[in-house]
Coordinates of C-alpha atoms in Angstrom, one line a residue:
M1 CA 0.0 0.0 0.0
K2 CA 3.0 2.3 0.5
Y3 CA 3.2 2.9 -3.3
L4 CA -0.1 4.8 -3.1
L5 CA 2.2 7.6 -1.9
A6 CA 3.4 7.9 -5.5
Y7 CA 0.1 9.6 -6.3
C8 CA 0.9 12.4 -3.9
V9 CA 2.6 14.5 -6.6
P10 CA -0.3 14.5 -9.1
L11 CA -2.8 15.0 -6.3
I12 CA -0.9 18.0 -4.9
A13 CA -0.5 19.3 -8.5
F14 CA -4.2 19.0 -9.1
F15 CA -5.3 20.8 -6.0
G16 CA -2.6 23.4 -6.3
I17 CA -3.6 24.2 -9.9
Y18 CA -7.3 24.1 -9.0
Y19 CA -7.0 26.7 -6.2
G20 CA -4.5 28.7 -8.1
D21 CA -2.3 31.7 -7.1
F22 CA 0.9 30.6 -5.4
L23 CA -0.5 27.1 -4.9
C24 CA 0.2 26.5 -8.6
Y25 CA 3.8 25.8 -7.5
A26 CA 2.7 23.2 -4.8
A27 CA 3.9 20.1 -6.7
V28 CA 7.3 21.7 -7.3
V29 CA 7.7 22.7 -3.7
F30 CA 6.6 19.3 -2.5
A31 CA 8.9 17.3 -4.9
F32 CA 12.0 19.5 -4.5
G33 CA 11.4 21.2 -1.2
L34 CA 9.6 19.0 1.3
L35 CA 10.7 15.6 0.0
P36 CA 14.5 16.3 0.2
I37 CA 14.0 17.5 3.8
L38 CA 12.0 14.4 4.7
E39 CA 14.5 12.2 3.1
L40 CA 17.2 13.6 5.3
L41 CA 15.1 12.8 8.4
F42 CA 13.9 9.3 7.3
P43 CA 16.4 6.3 7.6
T44 CA 17.5 4.4 4.5
D45 CA 16.2 0.8 4.0
E46 CA 18.7 -1.7 2.7
K47 CA 16.5 -4.8 3.3
N48 CA 16.0 -7.3 0.5
Y49 CA 13.0 -9.6 0.1
T50 CA 13.0 -13.3 0.9
E51 CA 12.2 -15.8 -1.9
T52 CA 8.7 -16.3 -0.4
E53 CA 8.1 -12.5 -0.4
I54 CA 9.4 -12.2 -4.0
K55 CA 6.9 -14.9 -5.2
R56 CA 4.1 -13.3 -3.3
R57 CA 4.8 -9.8 -4.7
L58 CA 5.1 -11.1 -8.2
K59 CA 1.7 -12.8 -8.0
N60 CA 0.0 -9.7 -6.6
R61 CA -1.7 -7.8 -9.4
F62 CA -2.1 -4.7 -7.2
F63 CA 1.5 -3.6 -8.1
D64 CA 0.6 -3.6 -11.8
I65 CA -2.7 -1.8 -11.3
L66 CA -0.9 1.0 -9.5
L67 CA 1.1 1.6 -12.7
Y68 CA -1.9 1.4 -15.1
L69 CA -3.8 4.0 -13.1
N70 CA -1.2 6.5 -14.1
I71 CA -2.6 6.6 -17.6
L72 CA -5.8 8.1 -16.2
I73 CA -3.9 10.4 -13.9
V74 CA -1.5 11.8 -16.5
Y75 CA -4.1 12.4 -19.2
G76 CA -6.8 13.5 -16.8
L77 CA -4.5 16.2 -15.3
M78 CA -3.3 17.2 -18.7
F79 CA -7.0 17.8 -19.9
F80 CA -7.8 19.6 -16.6
V81 CA -4.8 21.9 -17.0
L82 CA -5.5 22.7 -20.7
Q83 CA -9.1 23.3 -19.9
K84 CA -8.2 25.7 -17.1
V85 CA -5.5 27.7 -18.9
T86 CA -7.8 28.3 -21.9
T87 CA -11.0 29.2 -20.0
T88 CA -9.6 31.1 -17.0
K89 CA -7.6 34.3 -16.9
L90 CA -4.3 33.4 -15.2
S91 CA -1.3 35.6 -14.4
F92 CA 2.1 34.9 -16.0
T93 CA 3.4 33.5 -12.7
Q94 CA 0.4 31.2 -12.3
I95 CA 0.9 29.9 -15.9
I96 CA 4.6 29.2 -15.1
G97 CA 3.6 27.5 -11.9
T98 CA 1.0 25.4 -13.7
I99 CA 3.5 24.4 -16.4
L100 CA 6.2 23.4 -13.8
S101 CA 3.7 21.4 -11.7
L102 CA 2.3 19.6 -14.7
G103 CA 5.8 18.9 -15.9
V104 CA 6.8 17.3 -12.6
V105 CA 3.8 14.9 -13.0
L106 CA 4.7 14.1 -16.6
G107 CA 8.2 13.2 -15.4
S108 CA 7.4 11.3 -12.2
N109 CA 4.0 9.6 -13.1
G110 CA 4.5 9.7 -16.9
I111 CA 8.0 8.9 -18.2
N112 CA 9.0 7.1 -15.0
V113 CA 6.1 4.7 -15.2
A114 CA 6.5 4.4 -18.9
H115 CA 10.1 3.3 -18.3
E116 CA 8.9 0.5 -16.0
L117 CA 6.1 -0.6 -18.4
G118 CA 8.5 -0.4 -21.4
H119 CA 10.5 -3.3 -20.0
R120 CA 7.5 -5.6 -19.6
E121 CA 6.9 -8.7 -21.8
K122 CA 3.1 -8.2 -22.3
L123 CA 2.3 -6.1 -25.4
Y124 CA -0.5 -4.1 -23.8
E125 CA 1.8 -3.0 -21.0
R126 CA 4.4 -1.8 -23.5
I127 CA 1.6 0.1 -25.3
L128 CA 0.5 1.7 -22.1
G129 CA 4.2 2.7 -21.6
K130 CA 4.3 4.3 -25.0
L131 CA 1.1 6.2 -24.3
L132 CA 2.7 7.7 -21.2
L133 CA 5.6 9.0 -23.2
I134 CA 3.5 11.1 -25.6
P135 CA 2.7 14.1 -23.4
S136 CA 6.5 14.6 -22.8
H137 CA 7.3 14.4 -26.6
Y138 CA 9.6 11.4 -25.8
T139 CA 8.2 8.4 -27.5
H140 CA 11.6 7.7 -29.1
F141 CA 12.8 7.0 -25.5
F142 CA 11.2 3.6 -25.8
I143 CA 13.5 2.5 -28.7
E144 CA 16.7 4.1 -27.5
H145 CA 16.4 3.0 -23.8
N146 CA 15.6 -0.6 -24.5
H147 CA 17.9 -1.2 -27.5
G148 CA 20.6 1.4 -26.8
H149 CA 21.0 2.6 -23.2
H150 CA 20.8 -0.9 -21.6
L151 CA 23.4 -2.2 -24.1
H152 CA 25.8 0.7 -24.0
V153 CA 25.3 2.1 -20.5
S154 CA 28.5 3.5 -18.8
T155 CA 30.4 3.7 -22.1
H156 CA 31.1 6.6 -24.4
E157 CA 28.6 5.2 -26.9
D158 CA 25.7 5.9 -24.5
P159 CA 24.3 9.5 -24.8
S160 CA 22.4 8.8 -21.5
T161 CA 25.5 8.3 -19.4
A162 CA 27.1 11.5 -17.9
K163 CA 30.9 11.7 -18.1
Y164 CA 33.2 12.5 -15.2
N165 CA 33.2 16.3 -14.6
Q166 CA 30.4 16.9 -17.1
S167 CA 27.8 19.4 -15.9
L168 CA 24.1 18.7 -16.0
Y169 CA 23.5 21.4 -18.6
A170 CA 26.1 20.0 -21.0
F171 CA 24.6 16.6 -20.4
W172 CA 21.1 17.8 -21.3
I173 CA 22.4 18.8 -24.7
Q174 CA 24.2 15.5 -25.2
T175 CA 21.4 13.3 -24.1
V176 CA 18.4 15.1 -25.6
C177 CA 20.0 15.3 -29.1
G178 CA 21.9 12.0 -28.8
T179 CA 19.0 10.0 -27.6
Y180 CA 16.8 11.1 -30.5
T181 CA 19.5 10.6 -33.1
K182 CA 20.4 7.2 -31.7
A183 CA 16.8 6.1 -31.7
W184 CA 16.6 6.6 -35.5
Q185 CA 19.9 4.7 -36.0
I186 CA 18.6 1.8 -33.9
Q187 CA 15.3 1.8 -35.8
K188 CA 17.1 1.8 -39.1
K189 CA 19.2 -1.2 -38.0
L190 CA 16.1 -3.1 -36.8
N191 CA 14.4 -2.4 -40.1
Q192 CA 17.3 -3.8 -42.0
I193 CA 17.6 -6.9 -39.8
E194 CA 13.9 -7.8 -40.1
S195 CA 13.5 -6.5 -43.7
R196 CA 10.8 -4.1 -42.7
S197 CA 9.4 -1.4 -45.0
W198 CA 9.4 2.2 -43.9
Y199 CA 5.6 2.0 -43.4
S200 CA 5.7 -1.2 -41.4
L201 CA 3.6 -1.3 -38.2
K202 CA 6.8 -2.4 -36.5
N203 CA 8.7 0.7 -37.6
D204 CA 8.1 2.4 -34.3
M205 CA 10.0 5.7 -35.0
F206 CA 7.9 6.3 -38.1
W207 CA 4.7 5.9 -36.1
F208 CA 6.0 7.7 -33.1
T209 CA 6.7 10.7 -35.3
L210 CA 3.2 10.7 -36.7
I211 CA 1.7 10.3 -33.2
Q212 CA 3.7 13.1 -31.7
I213 CA 2.7 15.5 -34.6
G214 CA -0.9 14.4 -34.3
Y215 CA -0.8 15.0 -30.5
I216 CA 0.5 18.6 -31.0
V217 CA -2.1 19.2 -33.8
L218 CA -5.0 18.0 -31.6
I219 CA -3.9 20.1 -28.7
Y220 CA -3.8 23.2 -31.0
F221 CA -7.1 22.3 -32.5
F222 CA -9.0 22.0 -29.2
F223 CA -7.1 24.4 -27.0
G224 CA -5.5 26.9 -29.3
T225 CA -2.1 28.7 -29.0
I226 CA -2.1 28.9 -25.2
G227 CA -3.0 25.3 -24.8
L228 CA -0.2 24.3 -27.3
L229 CA 2.3 26.5 -25.5
V230 CA 1.5 25.0 -22.0
A231 CA 1.4 21.4 -23.2
S232 CA 4.7 21.8 -25.1
L233 CA 6.6 23.5 -22.2
A234 CA 5.2 21.1 -19.6
G235 CA 6.4 18.2 -21.9
I236 CA 9.9 19.8 -22.0
V237 CA 9.9 20.1 -18.2
G238 CA 8.9 16.4 -18.1
F239 CA 11.7 15.1 -20.3
L240 CA 14.3 17.3 -18.7
L241 CA 13.4 15.8 -15.3
L242 CA 13.9 12.4 -16.8
E243 CA 17.3 13.3 -18.2
T244 CA 18.3 14.9 -14.8
I245 CA 17.5 11.5 -13.3
N246 CA 19.6 9.8 -16.0
Y247 CA 22.4 12.2 -15.1
I248 CA 22.5 11.2 -11.5
E249 CA 22.0 7.5 -12.2
H250 CA 25.2 6.9 -14.1
Y251 CA 27.4 10.0 -13.5
G252 CA 31.1 9.3 -13.9
L253 CA 30.7 5.5 -14.0
K254 CA 32.5 3.5 -16.7
R255 CA 32.7 -0.1 -18.0
N256 CA 36.2 -1.3 -18.8
L257 CA 37.1 -2.2 -22.4
L258 CA 38.3 -5.8 -22.5
P259 CA 41.3 -7.1 -24.6
S260 CA 38.7 -8.6 -27.0
G261 CA 37.5 -5.1 -27.9
R262 CA 34.2 -5.6 -26.1
Y263 CA 33.1 -3.8 -22.9
E264 CA 32.8 -5.7 -19.7
R265 CA 29.3 -7.0 -18.9
V266 CA 26.9 -4.6 -17.2
S267 CA 26.8 -5.2 -13.5
E268 CA 25.4 -3.8 -10.3
K269 CA 28.5 -1.4 -10.1
H270 CA 27.6 0.6 -13.2
S271 CA 24.7 2.5 -11.7
W272 CA 24.3 4.6 -8.6
N273 CA 22.0 3.1 -6.0
S274 CA 19.9 4.9 -3.4
N275 CA 18.0 3.3 -0.6
H276 CA 16.3 6.5 0.6
I277 CA 12.8 5.3 1.3
L278 CA 10.7 8.2 0.1
G279 CA 12.5 8.4 -3.3
R280 CA 12.1 4.7 -3.7
I281 CA 8.3 4.9 -3.1
M282 CA 7.6 8.0 -5.1
L283 CA 9.5 6.7 -8.2
Y284 CA 8.4 3.0 -8.0
E285 CA 11.9 1.8 -6.9
L286 CA 13.7 3.5 -9.8
T287 CA 16.3 4.5 -7.2
R288 CA 17.4 0.8 -6.9
H289 CA 18.8 1.4 -10.4
S290 CA 21.8 -0.8 -10.1
D291 CA 19.6 -3.9 -9.8
H292 CA 17.5 -2.7 -12.7
H293 CA 20.5 -2.6 -15.0
Y294 CA 21.8 -5.8 -13.6
K295 CA 18.6 -7.6 -14.4
S296 CA 16.4 -5.3 -16.5
Q297 CA 13.3 -7.6 -16.6
K298 CA 12.8 -7.5 -12.9
K299 CA 9.6 -5.7 -11.8
Y300 CA 9.9 -2.7 -9.6
Q301 CA 8.4 -4.4 -6.5
I302 CA 11.2 -6.9 -6.3
L303 CA 14.3 -4.8 -7.1
E304 CA 17.1 -5.4 -4.6
Y305 CA 20.1 -3.7 -3.0
H306 CA 23.6 -4.8 -3.8
D307 CA 26.6 -4.1 -1.5
A308 CA 28.8 -3.8 -4.7
S309 CA 26.7 -0.9 -6.0
P310 CA 28.1 2.7 -5.6
Q311 CA 25.8 4.5 -3.2
M312 CA 24.4 8.0 -3.5
P313 CA 24.7 10.1 -0.4
F314 CA 21.2 11.5 -0.8
G315 CA 17.9 10.4 -2.3
Y316 CA 16.9 11.3 -5.9
P317 CA 15.0 14.5 -5.1
T318 CA 17.9 16.0 -3.2
S319 CA 20.5 14.7 -5.7
M320 CA 18.6 16.3 -8.6
I321 CA 18.7 19.7 -6.8
L322 CA 22.4 19.2 -6.1
S323 CA 23.1 18.5 -9.8
L324 CA 21.7 22.0 -10.7
V325 CA 24.9 23.4 -9.1
P326 CA 27.8 21.7 -10.9
P327 CA 30.6 22.7 -8.5
L328 CA 28.6 21.5 -5.5
W329 CA 27.7 18.2 -7.4
F330 CA 31.3 17.6 -8.3
A331 CA 32.5 18.2 -4.8
V332 CA 30.0 15.7 -3.3
M333 CA 30.1 13.0 -6.0
N334 CA 33.6 12.9 -7.6
K335 CA 35.2 11.5 -4.5
R336 CA 32.6 8.7 -4.5
I337 CA 33.4 7.4 -8.0
P338 CA 35.6 4.3 -7.9
A339 CA 39.2 5.2 -8.6
E340 CA 39.4 2.7 -11.5
M341 CA 36.6 4.5 -13.3
K342 CA 38.1 8.0 -13.2

């Protein structure tokens, strides 16, 4: 039941935007103000599950339903926001607060959940994951993340891995441009391997492009210029939050190049782990990222802690704020990177 707390962010965003004024910023203040403070007060939890607990948690459909409900939450909040900004006179500061709060939800309950569902074996779950990527203009993430990032993580070939002493802002440019470009390269290779035509139903990047264009056109048709502006900017906030998480997840970590010319196998030491309990709950265990890369098919409710994984000193919300100030981030994190990886 603790994962119901993951709905706090969209709930706070809804009421904040509904009541307006300075409360439009409520979701931002909660996610990056209150949560970091609470994470400093709450203890970390390094406990893993027993075999019996793992079997029970895998059989429990409630964990999956919690993810599926985010479809209604994300699109419901998006509709509510677009309806409000186009029918109510809001000040400039209210519009900015609304965009930021909606963007936080698109990042936490949109892309983050899409990431989890995108790794599932069932087709309908992967489709739900793709739907959650649309509002953040990031459907190409599905291709690049599954076929690129997990293969090349912690190497110079991965645009989603931050280099040692690379600032967050330089990383944003690298990953936003690199992820999109690489998604097309991967799709082209997949098309060649399976002899697909450009218009094949399995040519995801072709259909993703049409869907994203269609989404923008529909927003403009029903909600006009203001609606289009709000939806576009909120989506940008959403994917920049995702990429900020990518930044802190792999910052400075490298896989060794073997004499064979291949990189060593991905292990639990190639991602930063965080056992801070609130971040774990709010992000559906994304913070146990080391185990996710070690065994990418594991569902969020059974991800484990590994002693060999490099440990973040703070939870994800605090670390994301820290990353906004590069000198401070380097001072805290550089000394924690294993010497052989520098």
